[in-house]
């Protein structure tokens, strides 16, 4: 045995497995062990190992500046068990034993008690009333005890007993907390919470708080926030949320008192509250009824206001408290928000198409009624007019009297009635063209879309749903356009167009039976203009909606999404309306030109331009536009400016130019229908001047003016005396004179309308072709 | 204001026309170079309008105004012609039936004055020999740009037995006067010689007496009742 102790490695191995007390004794076993084996570095290593196990750090400073050691060298022990670990965190190499001594003195007595299971009066008297210090000492004992790990048995016994002691301690702390909480001594409770936290008993601390913050125990919630018609009772919801908010605020305050900012509790508590109570509320609110989800924006706004914005600041949660709560809310409500958004477009479409459909039905019914009225009224008139019946309302008597009529007369009456009915119907419908599109309804639908978009926009700050929000809002816009177009505007324009095509003013004027109060002289263009006007307003509404709801709210990126189908839908709607306008105007212009032709044919008398020279009245005739020309200009004036204010300048220009051009064609045709004498030419000039003035100074369409200037020049072909037939021939060949508007052939056709053409023809042709046909002789 | 107006009235051959003066239209043509202001003279006289941006006349424009001369209503019909018309056949058509004509030039544009000779010649060639003619120097408001001296024009008028007035359609100066004098001259000539219609026939020489309607400032005042000078 003696021999073994001479072997250094064996001695060192043994020493390393000895606790403090045994090691010290072992050192004393003999001189070699004491002086050689367990001295110097080896000894220092032993103590250093212990310190390292306690969590101290070794330093290699050669100097020993540590004040504790100095104190120690002065034999003044200032360290006590509550602070030593705070003050000494490192030890210098070579001085481990000295440092360990300090800890040993502090904690070995406690360990001894634990080892002996001597737990009564564990702490010195001075610490009895201070659980914070006690907790600290518990923690330090645990730390110190780690240095004993090389004597595993002792180490474990101490550890186990320490755990038991701590448990007893924690239980008594909890008991104290309950008692003090019961009497609202929150400051005291707070101190105990602090103790628990020091004990690493956070779970117990939080559990304690939770047991004091159970919403279901404190509050009663109404079963439903909807009335019997399924409408959300906002006030009731607000009340519920307000009481939730009050509850939360009281708990936020409590947490700040109990935990201050020592341990984060509020956020966890808030998250739990949202997960359980708020989601529960949502489930109860909406249940399985998806239609109720429409109220989600309102509910969300209320929740955000009451359960986030109106929450108090929390010291425990820190400055980002509200932001974090909002994130929690958004995260947990996200699935419901998405679900809400997903059903919005379909819901919008369903509602809107229902509205359009009911409008359509109502309009159809009204039309049917009106038609019946027209028929009855006409029928009464016709029988009344034929003195068939004295009592208009007595259907039976009139019915029987029909049979008393001679057959052909009866038939004639019926035919006449049918015709009158048809034409009056068209006439009446034309007057009502503007009612085909209900601006009011369109406005309501656009407003509805706007409301839907605004509601969805409630969630524009919920990061994860913004993408869905954009898509769904775009979808609503597309549905809006599609519905407006296909369910309302398109059918209206198509119907209007059909009516315009059917309209024949001459026919209408010929009808003998007319409805009282119904103007048979319907001006189709006037009516159609109203429709254009309405179309224009609808487009404007769409544009404003697009700008305010989609662009301004960032629902669509104008620069990036120009190929987006939303933009496409908007464009194609605009194009569609433009097309209708163009087509309708074209029909209207056709009708207008029919009228122009009608006036030319009926009002212009042959002697207007070819007066009888023997007529003594002729020389007294004032040189002014003929009655026909005045009527024509009036007609044109009435129709050319209908669009002013109703649509854009481009469309108006196209429309007026079209009228101008077509009218020019009519005038050319008209001149070629008349015979014009040199005396009558003055009146033709007067008429053409009048048309020119209308085009140049009223219509103000520059492109058209040259056409009418050329007509003025044409008129001069007629004022020339027949004696000047050669110069007439020269003029026809003078192409520049007509500025390329008319070819030589056309001019020739005009000249043919001279009343003295037969006489001047030969000379004219001679000049034109060098020789006349009659100049040719067969050789 | 220089308002010496001489009217050459020749009765020969116009009686058939002039007889109708009270019931029919008195036709007056406005002739002269393009841009001298014929259309504005006309609009000033008939509607009291002036158009700064008036375009050149295409073909011929008509306007009427009834004025009272010595208690009689005369319906004047004025033909405003295009100054740039090149076809004699057309201009001659304008002169047909005219009993009066105003040859207009621009006092700031010598060429327009020089062309008056041409216009007068054309008028004499095409119109009835007895047409009453007035020479109008228009744009008198442009006195600072004057290129045609008043005396020179007046002399020319006297030599050719024309009425003469300088006017400004822009400032509405003498326009009414110029038309009125021409129409008055026509009226007086006709009314004075109406009785002669039957017997005097075609005997008179083409160039008749000249009537000074309004005296020149240096002459003593006479009533504008048609004195020979």
Short mmCIF file of N, CA and C in Angstrom, two decimals, chain A residues 619-623 678 682 685-686 689 709 712-713 716 719-721 724 727 731 734 737, chain B residues 23-25 55 58-62 64 77 79 85-90 92-94 96:
data_model
loop_
_atom_site.label_atom_id
_atom_site.label_comp_id
_atom_site.label_asym_id
_atom_site.label_seq_id
_atom_site.Cartn_x
_atom_site.Cartn_y
_atom_site.Cartn_z
N UNK A 619 -89.77 88.70 -111.01
CA UNK A 619 -88.84 89.80 -110.78
C UNK A 619 -89.04 90.43 -109.40
N UNK A 620 -90.18 90.13 -108.82
CA UNK A 620 -90.40 90.69 -107.47
C UNK A 620 -89.91 89.75 -106.37
N UNK A 621 -89.49 88.58 -106.83
CA UNK A 621 -89.10 87.58 -105.84
C UNK A 621 -87.81 88.02 -105.13
N UNK A 622 -87.86 87.96 -103.85
CA UNK A 622 -86.67 88.35 -103.09
C UNK A 622 -85.59 87.27 -103.26
N UNK A 623 -84.35 87.75 -103.37
CA UNK A 623 -83.27 86.77 -103.49
C UNK A 623 -82.87 86.30 -102.10
N UNK A 678 -80.65 80.35 -116.09
CA UNK A 678 -79.74 81.42 -115.70
C UNK A 678 -80.40 82.30 -114.65
N UNK A 682 -79.64 82.14 -109.58
CA UNK A 682 -79.43 83.03 -108.42
C UNK A 682 -80.01 82.40 -107.16
N UNK A 685 -77.85 79.57 -106.11
CA UNK A 685 -76.68 80.12 -105.41
C UNK A 685 -77.06 80.48 -103.97
N UNK A 686 -78.21 81.11 -103.85
CA UNK A 686 -78.69 81.49 -102.53
C UNK A 686 -78.79 80.28 -101.60
N UNK A 689 -75.30 78.98 -100.89
CA UNK A 689 -74.65 79.87 -99.92
C UNK A 689 -75.14 79.58 -98.51
N UNK A 709 -67.81 74.76 -100.66
CA UNK A 709 -67.22 75.83 -101.47
C UNK A 709 -67.26 75.41 -102.94
N UNK A 712 -70.55 75.96 -104.43
CA UNK A 712 -70.78 77.37 -104.80
C UNK A 712 -70.25 77.62 -106.23
N UNK A 713 -69.10 77.04 -106.47
CA UNK A 713 -68.53 77.21 -107.81
C UNK A 713 -69.36 76.51 -108.87
N UNK A 716 -72.22 78.49 -110.23
CA UNK A 716 -71.92 79.54 -111.21
C UNK A 716 -72.01 79.04 -112.65
N UNK A 719 -75.35 80.37 -113.83
CA UNK A 719 -75.67 81.80 -113.94
C UNK A 719 -75.18 82.36 -115.28
N UNK A 720 -74.25 81.62 -115.86
CA UNK A 720 -73.68 82.08 -117.14
C UNK A 720 -74.74 82.07 -118.24
N UNK A 721 -74.74 83.12 -118.96
CA UNK A 721 -75.71 83.23 -120.05
C UNK A 721 -75.42 82.19 -121.13
N UNK A 724 -72.75 82.74 -123.58
CA UNK A 724 -71.33 82.52 -123.27
C UNK A 724 -71.01 81.02 -123.23
N UNK A 727 -67.36 79.89 -123.10
CA UNK A 727 -66.64 80.03 -121.85
C UNK A 727 -67.11 78.96 -120.84
N UNK A 731 -64.84 76.49 -118.69
CA UNK A 731 -64.94 76.31 -117.24
C UNK A 731 -65.00 74.84 -116.86
N UNK A 734 -61.74 73.47 -116.69
CA UNK A 734 -60.86 74.09 -115.69
C UNK A 734 -60.96 73.32 -114.37
N UNK A 737 -60.62 74.78 -110.83
CA UNK A 737 -61.67 75.63 -110.29
C UNK A 737 -62.48 74.92 -109.20
N UNK B 23 -91.65 98.73 -107.20
CA UNK B 23 -92.18 97.42 -106.83
C UNK B 23 -91.09 96.35 -106.87
N UNK B 24 -90.14 96.54 -107.74
CA UNK B 24 -89.13 95.50 -107.89
C UNK B 24 -87.87 95.84 -107.10
N UNK B 25 -86.93 94.94 -107.19
CA UNK B 25 -85.67 95.10 -106.47
C UNK B 25 -84.72 95.98 -107.25
N UNK B 55 -63.45 85.63 -94.80
CA UNK B 55 -62.68 84.97 -95.86
C UNK B 55 -63.07 85.57 -97.20
N UNK B 58 -66.64 83.41 -102.12
CA UNK B 58 -66.67 82.44 -103.21
C UNK B 58 -67.94 82.72 -104.01
N UNK B 59 -67.79 82.93 -105.32
CA UNK B 59 -68.96 83.16 -106.17
C UNK B 59 -69.58 84.51 -105.86
N UNK B 60 -70.83 84.47 -105.41
CA UNK B 60 -71.51 85.72 -105.15
C UNK B 60 -72.42 85.55 -103.93
N UNK B 61 -72.47 86.64 -103.14
CA UNK B 61 -73.34 86.61 -101.97
C UNK B 61 -74.39 87.71 -102.15
N UNK B 62 -75.53 87.45 -101.53
CA UNK B 62 -76.60 88.43 -101.66
C UNK B 62 -77.03 88.96 -100.30
N UNK B 64 -79.99 92.09 -98.67
CA UNK B 64 -81.00 93.09 -99.05
C UNK B 64 -81.19 94.08 -97.92
N UNK B 77 -81.11 95.39 -103.37
CA UNK B 77 -80.56 94.04 -103.31
C UNK B 77 -79.12 94.14 -103.78
N UNK B 79 -75.40 92.67 -104.55
CA UNK B 79 -74.65 91.45 -104.92
C UNK B 79 -73.19 91.71 -104.59
N UNK B 85 -62.65 86.68 -109.44
CA UNK B 85 -63.29 85.92 -110.51
C UNK B 85 -62.60 86.21 -111.85
N UNK B 86 -62.23 85.15 -112.55
CA UNK B 86 -61.47 85.32 -113.80
C UNK B 86 -62.36 85.18 -115.03
N UNK B 87 -63.52 84.57 -114.88
CA UNK B 87 -64.34 84.32 -116.07
C UNK B 87 -65.27 85.50 -116.35
N UNK B 88 -65.06 86.07 -117.47
CA UNK B 88 -65.88 87.21 -117.87
C UNK B 88 -67.34 86.81 -117.95
N UNK B 89 -67.57 85.58 -118.37
CA UNK B 89 -68.94 85.11 -118.52
C UNK B 89 -69.67 85.17 -117.17
N UNK B 90 -68.91 84.95 -116.12
CA UNK B 90 -69.54 84.99 -114.79
C UNK B 90 -69.77 86.42 -114.34
N UNK B 92 -70.00 89.03 -116.09
CA UNK B 92 -71.05 89.69 -116.88
C UNK B 92 -72.44 89.23 -116.44
N UNK B 93 -72.50 88.01 -115.93
CA UNK B 93 -73.78 87.54 -115.41
C UNK B 93 -74.17 88.35 -114.17
N UNK B 94 -73.12 88.74 -113.40
CA UNK B 94 -73.41 89.54 -112.21
C UNK B 94 -73.96 90.91 -112.60
N UNK B 96 -75.58 91.74 -115.16
CA UNK B 96 -76.87 91.66 -115.81
C UNK B 96 -77.96 92.07 -114.83
#
